[in-house]
């Protein structure tokens, strides 16, 4: 390239370079031929070539050692060159050898050339060592990828010569092959940095293929003396995944950075900078901030807006992370963060620090109250502590409410799905799924060996059941009662309604106080949503419930630890049937009283039994749970328009140490 520039007066765009590579799969026979239409090796340039360390091209970044790498890599090297002198076209040829005494072995020089065209051809044959043989790219796409990456700045800017690469007959033209991947005109800016001096950035929006083989989509090419030295992935620093321009989308960014600071800090082979990784990252960050501000402001602004909306949605799903103002929280996470996992991983350390600080402050306050001398600002301190506790509990409660919201949405969809199926063959599976969603089937809640019994959503049926463990779901009565019982399986039997009813040990909520008989028991039956046929005798709801109660009353429930809990003779039974009141069931319940909302049915138990049976429509069960959940949300003051939290100390943005890795 320099030879062509010398011939054409500093411009290389009118020149040509041909590269032919053959026998790539055979390291011993591989051949690389490079021909240019440059100024040729005249006497001055030949003398510079023969000198081991020369400053002939130092003004353009040349260190005079590049040709020494040829000797390290190839077994045979031959140079042939045509040049002009005093109006005549002359030729010279020589072999370049790895030799202790003479490395340049002339074949001929200053002979008359057959053609007046200047230029040089260099032929490399046979890879010398296993290290080169193992790593030399055998595939065409790999070879072109390495080549394109090394000269990407020249090709993007388009100021270099035309280069043809012939890989065993496959021809590729540069910079056309790269230029065809660009969309729109180059974007250019210059800025001054306090440490790195004046840096110039030429940016290109390209088709995604421009980054094929490179790590990441968006690239920043750091140049020294107009040659690419290092290419760095900057996806995380840019943030925007897909760029748009001239009506095209899914574009990538390639930026070429140059400046005196980089020119003076490149190694002799121009293969790396003599700079620590930390400094290279700082340069990349500084440049990408300018790119976002000056070259791609509209697309970055759209990304920032979408990112904020993603964060809002994230906090709505995971309210415990909304412990500070949106703007502050977004500054705490990497700029590229857009997913729930990104936000959570970036904020978790701040959440932990905040909780640790809060707990330490509370402990300090508690310790202060043990002292004889009460602090002067005690009232303000206690008030501040109370607000901190309230804010923390609100966030935790919000997370609880959001989880319940999703549960209700799923339950509602499941019920509608069962109704829509209307008796299809696989309805049993849907019906079992509905039951299992509310509470696992065939389990006892007080059986510690069954872990699945620990998770349920019985709060949908009754808020008092949110943490109950003393229940049986779809278990035979003869497996629950200490003696007697039949094969009948109530859908849900609960004997631990609430701590306040005196049936649990406050210090051990999973235990049952066996010293007192059970005076409150709940029985729940789930009927398939949409069911209309209740024609059989066993389908009579009142008889079915009474049959269960007859076995429970006066009996003993055997808990998991073999302790027996007697059901009191005067036990009050709260019996619920969840069903759609339609078809035969509507006729069956026609003599029952209606509930307060006019949709359900209710009847007092008669004869030997105390309590009532209430039939609740599926939709009413869901609606009531929705109202309770919404009431919790509003009562706690949980919304996106919550009061602004206390301002924390100013914090630096995240380090993003892996931003370009």
XYZ file of C-alpha atoms in Angstrom:
661
model
C 0.000 0.000 0.000
C 2.821 2.402 0.831
C 4.532 1.546 -2.454
C 1.383 2.473 -4.367
C 1.023 5.712 -2.398
C 4.642 6.600 -3.243
C 4.033 6.033 -6.942
C 0.708 7.934 -7.065
C 1.745 10.922 -4.962
C 0.272 9.926 -1.600
C -2.973 8.381 -2.844
C -3.512 4.651 -3.158
C -7.036 4.587 -4.613
C -5.804 4.139 -8.197
C -3.491 1.226 -7.484
C -3.952 -2.529 -7.436
C -2.723 -5.438 -5.342
C -3.186 -9.117 -6.246
C -2.887 -11.880 -3.671
C -2.961 -15.520 -4.776
C -2.947 -18.363 -2.244
C -2.717 -22.018 -3.240
C -2.259 -25.372 -1.494
C -3.623 -24.050 1.812
C -4.269 -27.536 3.113
C -0.608 -28.587 2.695
C 1.710 -26.515 4.941
C 4.864 -27.682 3.129
C 3.528 -26.777 -0.359
C 1.504 -23.681 0.510
C 2.246 -20.694 -1.724
C 1.318 -17.025 -1.242
C 2.048 -14.559 -4.055
C 1.595 -10.811 -3.437
C 1.891 -8.417 -6.412
C 1.472 -4.649 -6.376
C 1.496 -1.783 -8.882
C 3.672 0.331 -6.604
C 6.861 2.304 -7.127
C 9.112 -0.761 -6.984
C 12.383 -1.433 -5.183
C 14.638 1.243 -6.619
C 18.112 1.725 -5.136
C 16.932 3.788 -2.167
C 14.174 1.357 -1.234
C 16.334 -1.694 -1.855
C 19.037 -0.338 0.444
C 16.370 0.264 3.124
C 15.147 -3.307 2.685
C 18.668 -4.621 3.182
C 19.112 -2.686 6.423
C 17.876 -4.614 9.484
C 16.475 -1.609 11.376
C 15.552 1.393 9.244
C 13.534 4.529 9.773
C 12.680 4.789 6.056
C 8.894 4.494 6.717
C 8.908 5.730 10.303
C 6.825 8.812 9.405
C 4.023 6.460 8.347
C 4.357 4.141 11.297
C 6.718 1.652 9.670
C 9.233 0.150 12.097
C 11.408 -1.656 9.550
C 10.969 -5.105 11.093
C 7.913 -6.482 9.294
C 9.957 -8.429 6.712
C 11.731 -10.265 9.531
C 8.430 -12.018 10.314
C 8.524 -13.457 6.770
C 11.689 -15.378 7.643
C 10.083 -16.702 10.790
C 7.040 -17.998 8.920
C 8.089 -19.204 5.439
C 10.766 -21.558 4.150
C 11.318 -19.859 0.782
C 10.885 -16.174 -0.132
C 11.581 -14.617 -3.538
C 11.251 -10.929 -4.449
C 10.957 -9.589 -8.009
C 10.564 -5.864 -8.655
C 10.356 -3.424 -11.582
C 11.331 0.224 -11.019
C 12.212 3.354 -12.966
C 15.557 5.116 -13.042
C 16.491 7.930 -15.367
C 13.503 7.163 -17.600
C 14.376 3.490 -17.950
C 12.451 0.507 -16.624
C 14.749 -1.853 -14.713
C 14.300 -5.098 -12.794
C 15.883 -6.832 -9.859
C 15.232 -10.189 -8.184
C 16.618 -11.778 -5.027
C 15.938 -14.491 -2.482
C 15.363 -13.588 1.149
C 16.874 -16.259 3.395
C 17.068 -17.201 7.054
C 20.874 -17.186 7.168
C 23.419 -16.163 9.792
C 25.638 -14.262 7.318
C 23.734 -13.067 4.220
C 19.967 -12.874 4.239
C 19.601 -11.173 0.826
C 20.885 -13.284 -2.073
C 20.632 -11.320 -5.385
C 19.650 -13.231 -8.522
C 19.957 -10.201 -10.808
C 19.580 -6.404 -10.579
C 19.356 -3.336 -12.786
C 18.511 -5.389 -15.855
C 16.219 -3.960 -18.502
C 12.575 -4.787 -17.892
C 10.306 -6.190 -20.575
C 7.428 -3.971 -19.377
C 7.300 -0.332 -18.355
C 4.865 -1.062 -15.506
C 6.358 -0.681 -12.051
C 5.585 -3.024 -9.212
C 6.798 -5.770 -6.957
C 5.909 -9.454 -6.638
C 6.821 -11.475 -3.562
C 6.391 -15.260 -3.466
C 6.236 -17.095 -0.128
C 6.405 -20.909 -0.068
C 6.129 -23.522 2.664
C 5.349 -22.806 6.317
C 8.491 -23.223 8.401
C 7.181 -24.347 11.815
C 4.327 -26.358 13.264
C 3.022 -23.264 15.112
C 2.331 -21.497 11.803
C 1.128 -24.658 10.072
C -1.451 -25.390 12.785
C -2.892 -21.875 12.823
C -2.797 -20.901 9.145
C -6.447 -20.574 7.993
C -7.320 -23.391 5.603
C -10.958 -22.375 5.006
C -11.622 -19.517 2.587
C -14.101 -17.761 4.874
C -11.638 -17.896 7.789
C -8.806 -16.503 5.644
C -10.978 -13.642 4.366
C -12.220 -12.905 7.867
C -8.697 -12.412 9.200
C -7.704 -10.376 6.180
C -10.796 -8.152 6.343
C -10.386 -7.543 10.081
C -6.743 -6.447 9.687
C -7.480 -3.922 6.921
C -11.073 -3.089 7.872
C -10.356 0.618 8.329
C -8.812 0.939 4.861
C -11.698 -0.944 3.288
C -14.421 0.977 5.100
C -12.904 4.364 4.351
C -12.360 3.212 0.769
C -9.170 5.211 0.258
C -6.904 2.227 -0.375
C -6.045 0.391 -3.586
C -8.168 -2.295 -5.207
C -7.142 -5.678 -3.837
C -7.983 -9.004 -5.465
C -7.606 -12.175 -3.413
C -7.513 -15.456 -5.294
C -7.958 -18.450 -2.992
C -7.481 -21.520 -5.177
C -9.543 -19.902 -7.921
C -12.115 -18.158 -5.698
C -11.793 -14.407 -6.378
C -12.754 -11.675 -3.854
C -12.395 -7.941 -4.511
C -11.653 -5.351 -1.824
C -12.744 -2.809 -0.753
C -15.842 -3.671 -2.793
C -16.548 -6.768 -0.684
C -16.656 -4.578 2.446
C -18.072 -1.387 0.890
C -21.132 -3.281 -0.319
C -21.925 -4.054 3.307
C -22.157 -0.386 4.356
C -25.485 1.481 4.493
C -25.500 5.262 4.104
C -22.596 7.679 4.206
C -19.844 7.557 6.840
C -20.425 9.393 10.122
C -17.432 11.416 11.242
C -16.496 13.423 14.338
C -13.418 14.587 16.251
C -13.154 15.226 19.985
C -10.506 16.197 22.522
C -9.881 14.056 25.567
C -7.940 15.223 28.612
C -5.757 12.105 28.632
C -5.853 10.752 25.074
C -5.637 14.034 23.156
C -7.479 14.533 19.875
C -9.224 11.431 18.577
C -11.046 11.072 15.282
C -13.944 8.650 14.842
C -15.268 7.588 11.444
C -18.389 5.492 11.918
C -20.196 3.170 9.518
C -23.573 1.463 9.710
C -23.223 -1.914 8.032
C -25.153 -5.049 7.259
C -24.773 -7.686 9.952
C -22.462 -9.702 7.664
C -19.747 -7.087 8.248
C -19.264 -8.579 11.722
C -19.200 -12.199 10.575
C -16.448 -14.033 12.399
C -15.890 -11.205 14.851
C -16.907 -11.418 18.488
C -20.090 -9.396 18.975
C -22.070 -7.264 16.547
C -20.767 -3.720 16.995
C -17.039 -3.072 16.586
C -14.559 -0.322 17.399
C -11.348 -0.463 15.361
C -8.373 1.224 17.016
C -5.917 2.427 14.349
C -2.274 3.418 14.400
C -0.833 5.193 11.334
C -4.065 4.463 9.430
C -3.776 0.712 9.966
C -6.085 -1.394 12.149
C -4.192 -2.627 15.196
C -6.983 -3.882 17.422
C -10.718 -4.499 17.021
C -12.900 -4.452 20.130
C -16.472 -5.568 20.662
C -18.592 -2.651 21.916
C -22.103 -4.171 22.026
C -22.533 -3.420 25.713
C -21.158 0.102 25.431
C -23.522 1.005 22.584
C -26.517 -0.747 24.133
C -28.613 -0.645 20.965
C -28.685 -4.167 19.573
C -29.989 -3.457 16.058
C -29.433 -0.168 14.234
C -31.713 1.248 11.533
C -30.812 3.500 8.614
C -32.162 4.359 5.153
C -35.128 2.060 5.697
C -32.950 -0.927 6.582
C -32.835 -2.610 9.968
C -30.683 -5.180 11.759
C -27.594 -3.075 11.060
C -24.338 -3.019 13.016
C -21.876 -0.264 13.871
C -18.194 -0.183 12.908
C -16.142 2.741 14.141
C -12.556 3.568 13.148
C -10.607 5.529 15.790
C -7.321 7.294 15.058
C -5.103 9.859 16.761
C -1.540 10.712 17.639
C -1.920 9.109 21.066
C -2.485 5.729 19.391
C 0.162 6.269 16.667
C 2.875 6.728 19.294
C 1.911 3.677 21.351
C 1.903 0.752 18.923
C 4.417 -2.102 18.940
C 7.012 -2.611 16.204
C 4.916 -5.052 14.231
C 1.794 -2.889 14.530
C 0.003 -5.919 15.957
C -0.809 -4.486 19.416
C -0.707 -1.306 21.451
C 1.808 -0.778 24.226
C -1.024 0.096 26.572
C -2.620 -1.721 29.532
C -6.035 -3.262 29.019
C -7.563 -0.778 31.455
C -6.450 2.135 29.251
C -7.793 0.497 26.082
C -11.142 0.040 27.804
C -11.135 3.683 28.870
C -10.451 4.764 25.275
C -13.280 2.557 24.042
C -15.716 3.969 26.614
C -14.775 7.553 25.814
C -15.201 6.989 22.088
C -18.526 5.176 22.419
C -19.937 7.963 24.575
C -19.158 10.351 21.711
C -20.651 7.899 19.198
C -23.899 7.744 21.171
C -24.015 11.511 21.621
C -22.995 12.707 18.147
C -23.221 9.909 15.577
C -26.267 7.891 16.680
C -28.288 10.228 18.958
C -31.782 9.372 17.675
C -31.338 5.614 17.849
C -29.753 5.807 21.283
C -32.590 8.072 22.518
C -35.132 5.479 21.365
C -33.145 2.741 23.086
C -33.027 4.749 26.328
C -36.798 5.244 26.211
C -37.452 1.551 25.541
C -34.940 0.600 28.231
C -36.765 2.728 30.792
C -40.061 1.084 29.879
C -38.440 -2.332 30.234
C -37.252 -1.317 33.702
C -40.752 -0.115 34.660
C -42.193 -3.477 33.571
C -39.438 -5.261 35.504
C -40.268 -3.409 38.734
C -43.968 -4.101 38.246
C -43.141 -7.814 38.159
C -40.449 -7.657 40.855
C -41.360 -4.703 43.117
C -38.651 -5.423 45.690
C -36.129 -3.920 43.250
C -37.985 -0.612 43.055
C -36.406 0.713 46.243
C -35.113 3.933 44.652
C -36.083 6.359 41.895
C -36.044 4.940 38.355
C -33.306 7.264 37.105
C -30.985 6.337 39.957
C -31.626 2.623 39.554
C -30.961 2.765 35.814
C -27.642 4.512 36.451
C -26.671 1.660 38.738
C -26.970 -1.024 36.065
C -24.885 -1.386 32.866
C -26.117 0.703 29.946
C -26.889 -2.402 27.886
C -29.154 -3.854 30.592
C -32.681 -4.403 29.253
C -33.807 -7.800 30.572
C -35.146 -8.703 34.006
C -32.028 -10.760 34.686
C -29.768 -7.844 33.686
C -31.612 -5.433 35.985
C -31.696 -7.884 38.894
C -28.007 -8.796 38.693
C -27.054 -5.127 38.538
C -29.247 -4.028 41.463
C -28.937 -6.931 43.876
C -25.766 -5.609 45.526
C -27.424 -2.223 46.126
C -30.453 -3.983 47.556
C -28.256 -5.971 49.951
C -26.294 -2.874 50.974
C -29.512 -0.981 51.593
C -30.911 -3.765 53.761
C -27.639 -4.136 55.660
C -27.515 -0.392 56.333
C -31.155 -0.373 57.449
C -30.657 -3.292 59.825
C -27.486 -1.766 61.250
C -29.300 1.518 61.870
C -32.172 -0.261 63.586
C -29.792 -2.268 65.760
C -27.960 0.923 66.715
C -31.293 2.486 67.692
C -32.221 -0.543 69.789
C -28.839 -0.425 71.504
C -29.279 3.295 72.177
C -32.584 2.680 73.921
C -30.797 0.423 76.413
C -28.711 3.356 77.601
C -29.716 5.457 80.591
C -29.415 8.678 78.625
C -32.033 9.031 75.898
C -30.695 10.762 72.738
C -32.043 14.253 72.109
C -33.126 13.388 68.556
C -34.801 10.117 69.591
C -38.225 11.044 68.186
C -36.854 11.896 64.747
C -34.662 8.780 64.745
C -37.541 6.481 65.635
C -39.781 8.139 63.037
C -37.121 7.668 60.360
C -36.629 4.028 61.364
C -40.370 3.410 61.211
C -40.513 4.834 57.681
C -37.632 2.613 56.606
C -39.374 -0.471 57.984
C -42.624 0.501 56.319
C -40.948 1.098 52.949
C -39.154 -2.248 53.111
C -42.303 -4.126 54.060
C -44.275 -2.398 51.310
C -41.850 -3.621 48.678
C -41.974 -7.174 50.042
C -45.780 -7.046 50.117
C -45.850 -5.740 46.558
C -43.847 -8.768 45.394
C -46.374 -10.980 47.165
C -49.269 -9.207 45.447
C -47.672 -9.507 42.008
C -47.141 -13.251 42.432
C -50.767 -13.681 43.414
C -51.845 -11.637 40.398
C -50.070 -14.035 38.057
C -51.576 -17.015 39.878
C -55.078 -15.625 39.458
C -54.517 -14.889 35.779
C -53.399 -18.472 35.212
C -56.281 -19.877 37.253
C -58.798 -17.776 35.333
C -57.396 -18.957 31.973
C -57.438 -22.568 33.135
C -61.102 -22.389 34.161
C -62.067 -20.814 30.829
C -60.105 -23.493 29.006
C -61.963 -26.290 30.816
C -65.325 -24.692 30.019
C -64.365 -24.302 26.354
C -63.386 -27.984 26.104
C -66.948 -28.956 27.059
C -66.492 -32.643 27.731
C -63.567 -33.581 25.496
C -61.717 -36.832 26.233
C -58.752 -35.222 27.991
C -60.880 -33.070 30.303
C -59.859 -35.175 33.292
C -56.280 -33.937 32.957
C -57.397 -30.312 32.871
C -59.686 -30.855 35.860
C -56.839 -32.482 37.827
C -54.555 -29.616 36.845
C -57.077 -27.117 38.195
C -57.288 -28.945 41.519
C -53.517 -29.365 41.750
C -52.974 -25.676 40.984
C -54.946 -24.658 44.066
C -53.584 -27.467 46.229
C -51.523 -30.588 45.332
C -53.572 -33.792 45.061
C -53.173 -36.953 47.140
C -51.133 -35.246 49.870
C -51.361 -34.308 53.504
C -50.063 -30.877 54.366
C -48.616 -31.979 57.699
C -46.549 -34.742 56.099
C -43.003 -33.401 56.162
C -41.841 -36.169 53.819
C -43.929 -34.740 50.965
C -42.236 -31.507 49.953
C -44.856 -30.680 47.358
C -47.434 -30.376 50.123
C -45.589 -27.295 51.354
C -46.599 -25.234 48.309
C -50.236 -24.371 47.672
C -52.561 -21.505 46.809
C -55.337 -22.177 49.290
C -55.614 -18.426 49.886
C -57.776 -18.429 46.753
C -60.406 -20.344 48.735
C -59.957 -18.565 52.058
C -57.348 -16.007 53.079
C -56.965 -17.759 56.439
C -55.545 -20.802 54.666
C -52.544 -18.996 53.165
C -50.077 -20.683 55.539
C -52.000 -23.686 56.772
C -50.381 -27.111 56.880
C -53.089 -29.170 58.584
C -55.044 -30.230 55.520
C -55.728 -33.269 53.380
C -56.168 -33.023 49.621
C -57.919 -35.791 47.705
C -56.958 -38.406 50.329
C -59.223 -41.251 51.398
C -60.939 -40.773 54.743
C -59.761 -44.172 55.976
C -56.195 -42.880 55.518
C -56.893 -39.740 57.526
C -58.969 -41.064 60.421
C -57.265 -43.059 63.142
C -60.062 -45.632 63.009
C -62.844 -46.340 60.554
C -63.540 -44.227 57.524
C -64.356 -45.170 53.956
C -62.731 -44.879 50.559
C -64.468 -41.519 50.039
C -62.036 -38.738 49.118
C -63.033 -35.159 49.984
C -61.287 -32.753 47.611
C -60.046 -30.692 50.544
C -60.311 -31.219 54.289
C -58.826 -28.537 56.568
C -58.628 -28.765 60.350
C -56.229 -25.847 60.863
C -58.260 -22.804 59.841
C -56.283 -20.110 61.596
C -53.920 -19.651 64.489
C -56.516 -17.534 66.270
C -58.930 -20.453 66.590
C -56.699 -22.211 69.066
C -55.905 -25.274 67.004
C -52.210 -24.570 66.441
C -49.169 -24.003 68.542
C -47.993 -20.426 67.966
C -44.352 -21.444 68.482
C -44.672 -24.366 66.071
C -47.222 -23.506 63.402
C -46.911 -26.899 61.705
C -48.082 -28.729 64.824
C -51.612 -29.304 66.053
C -52.590 -28.821 69.685
C -53.876 -32.320 70.527
C -54.937 -31.326 74.038
C -58.089 -29.684 72.713
C -60.549 -31.281 70.309
C -61.107 -29.679 66.938
C -64.078 -27.335 67.060
C -63.684 -25.943 63.533
C -63.204 -27.961 60.346
C -63.483 -26.953 56.695
C -64.499 -29.257 53.855
C -64.170 -28.145 50.238
C -65.409 -29.859 47.087
C -64.345 -28.731 43.608
C -66.746 -29.435 40.775
C -65.620 -29.233 37.182
C -66.172 -25.747 35.672
C -68.957 -25.836 33.109
C -70.428 -29.099 34.419
C -74.233 -29.324 33.945
C -75.106 -32.974 34.663
C -75.682 -34.056 38.288
C -78.145 -36.885 37.607
C -76.817 -39.660 39.891
C -77.768 -40.059 43.543
C -74.170 -39.558 44.660
C -74.189 -36.204 42.854
C -76.470 -34.722 45.511
C -74.240 -32.131 47.164
C -75.917 -32.100 50.568
C -75.814 -35.902 50.837
C -72.193 -36.025 49.719
C -71.119 -33.476 52.340
C -73.183 -35.124 55.090
C -71.533 -38.465 54.318
C -68.105 -36.902 54.929
C -69.245 -35.253 58.171
C -70.709 -38.482 59.527
C -67.267 -40.073 59.407
C -65.469 -37.048 60.840
C -67.748 -36.146 63.738
C -66.640 -37.771 66.943
C -63.703 -39.445 65.207
C -60.002 -38.806 65.465
C -57.703 -37.445 62.772
C -54.300 -39.062 62.876
C -51.605 -36.451 62.226
C -48.255 -37.209 60.623
C -46.480 -37.853 63.934
C -49.186 -40.388 64.885
C -50.786 -37.967 67.349
C -54.569 -38.157 67.345
C -56.756 -35.073 67.262
C -60.376 -35.651 68.215
C -63.160 -33.884 66.332
C -65.483 -32.379 68.934
C -69.133 -33.395 68.962
C -70.098 -29.732 68.686
C -67.575 -29.044 65.920
C -68.669 -26.381 63.439
C -68.203 -27.483 59.824
C -67.655 -24.892 57.142
C -68.441 -26.697 53.911
C -67.834 -25.159 50.512
C -68.634 -26.436 47.063
C -67.016 -24.573 44.170
C -69.029 -25.110 40.986
C -70.851 -23.444 38.117
C -74.518 -23.315 39.122
C -76.160 -24.414 35.910
C -78.122 -27.378 34.521
C -79.022 -30.065 37.071
C -77.212 -28.258 39.885
C -79.354 -25.151 39.456
C -82.457 -27.294 39.912
C -80.891 -29.169 42.870
C -80.210 -25.907 44.707
C -83.462 -24.182 43.832
C -84.735 -24.346 47.416
C -81.524 -23.051 48.971
C -81.056 -19.463 50.036
C -78.972 -17.200 47.855
C -75.753 -15.635 49.130
C -75.405 -11.895 49.651
C -74.231 -11.284 46.081
C -77.165 -13.256 44.674
C -74.900 -15.643 42.758
C -74.113 -18.411 45.243
C -76.290 -20.684 47.358
C -76.177 -21.437 51.088
C -77.887 -23.845 53.487
C -77.501 -24.427 57.197
C -76.556 -27.958 58.215
C -79.382 -29.822 59.888
C -79.784 -32.586 62.417
C -76.586 -33.658 64.211
C -74.321 -31.243 62.393
C -73.482 -27.618 63.078
C -72.352 -25.269 60.371
C -73.316 -24.574 56.781
C -72.820 -25.563 53.180
C -72.106 -22.767 50.720
C -71.957 -23.222 46.961
C -69.632 -20.670 45.370
C -69.483 -20.084 41.650
C -66.020 -20.420 40.110
C -66.099 -16.895 38.767
C -67.102 -15.505 42.155
C -64.196 -17.356 43.768
C -61.786 -15.742 41.293
C -63.416 -12.309 41.518
C -63.288 -12.314 45.298
C -59.605 -13.281 45.248
C -58.952 -10.475 42.742
C -60.677 -7.943 45.004
C -58.705 -9.076 48.046
C -55.442 -8.859 46.133
C -56.291 -5.409 44.754
C -57.336 -4.215 48.197
C -53.977 -5.312 49.560
C -52.231 -3.383 46.814
C -54.081 -0.133 47.467
C -54.155 -0.427 51.250
C -50.379 -0.701 51.290
C -50.021 2.300 49.006
C -48.185 0.235 46.413
C -48.134 1.799 42.966
C -45.707 3.235 40.457
C -46.544 6.709 41.796
C -45.127 5.918 45.202
C -43.405 8.632 47.255
C -39.820 9.436 46.281
C -37.453 7.424 48.510
C -34.753 9.029 50.595
C -31.786 10.163 48.483
C -28.746 7.912 48.877
C -25.189 9.096 48.597
C -23.952 9.833 45.085
C -22.595 6.712 43.432
C -20.423 6.225 40.349
C -21.909 4.381 37.365
C -21.254 0.645 37.108
C -17.762 -0.214 35.994
C -18.840 -2.511 33.171
C -15.478 -4.260 33.353
C -16.654 -6.836 30.847
C -18.202 -4.283 28.501
C -15.912 -5.105 25.574
C -14.838 -8.640 26.597
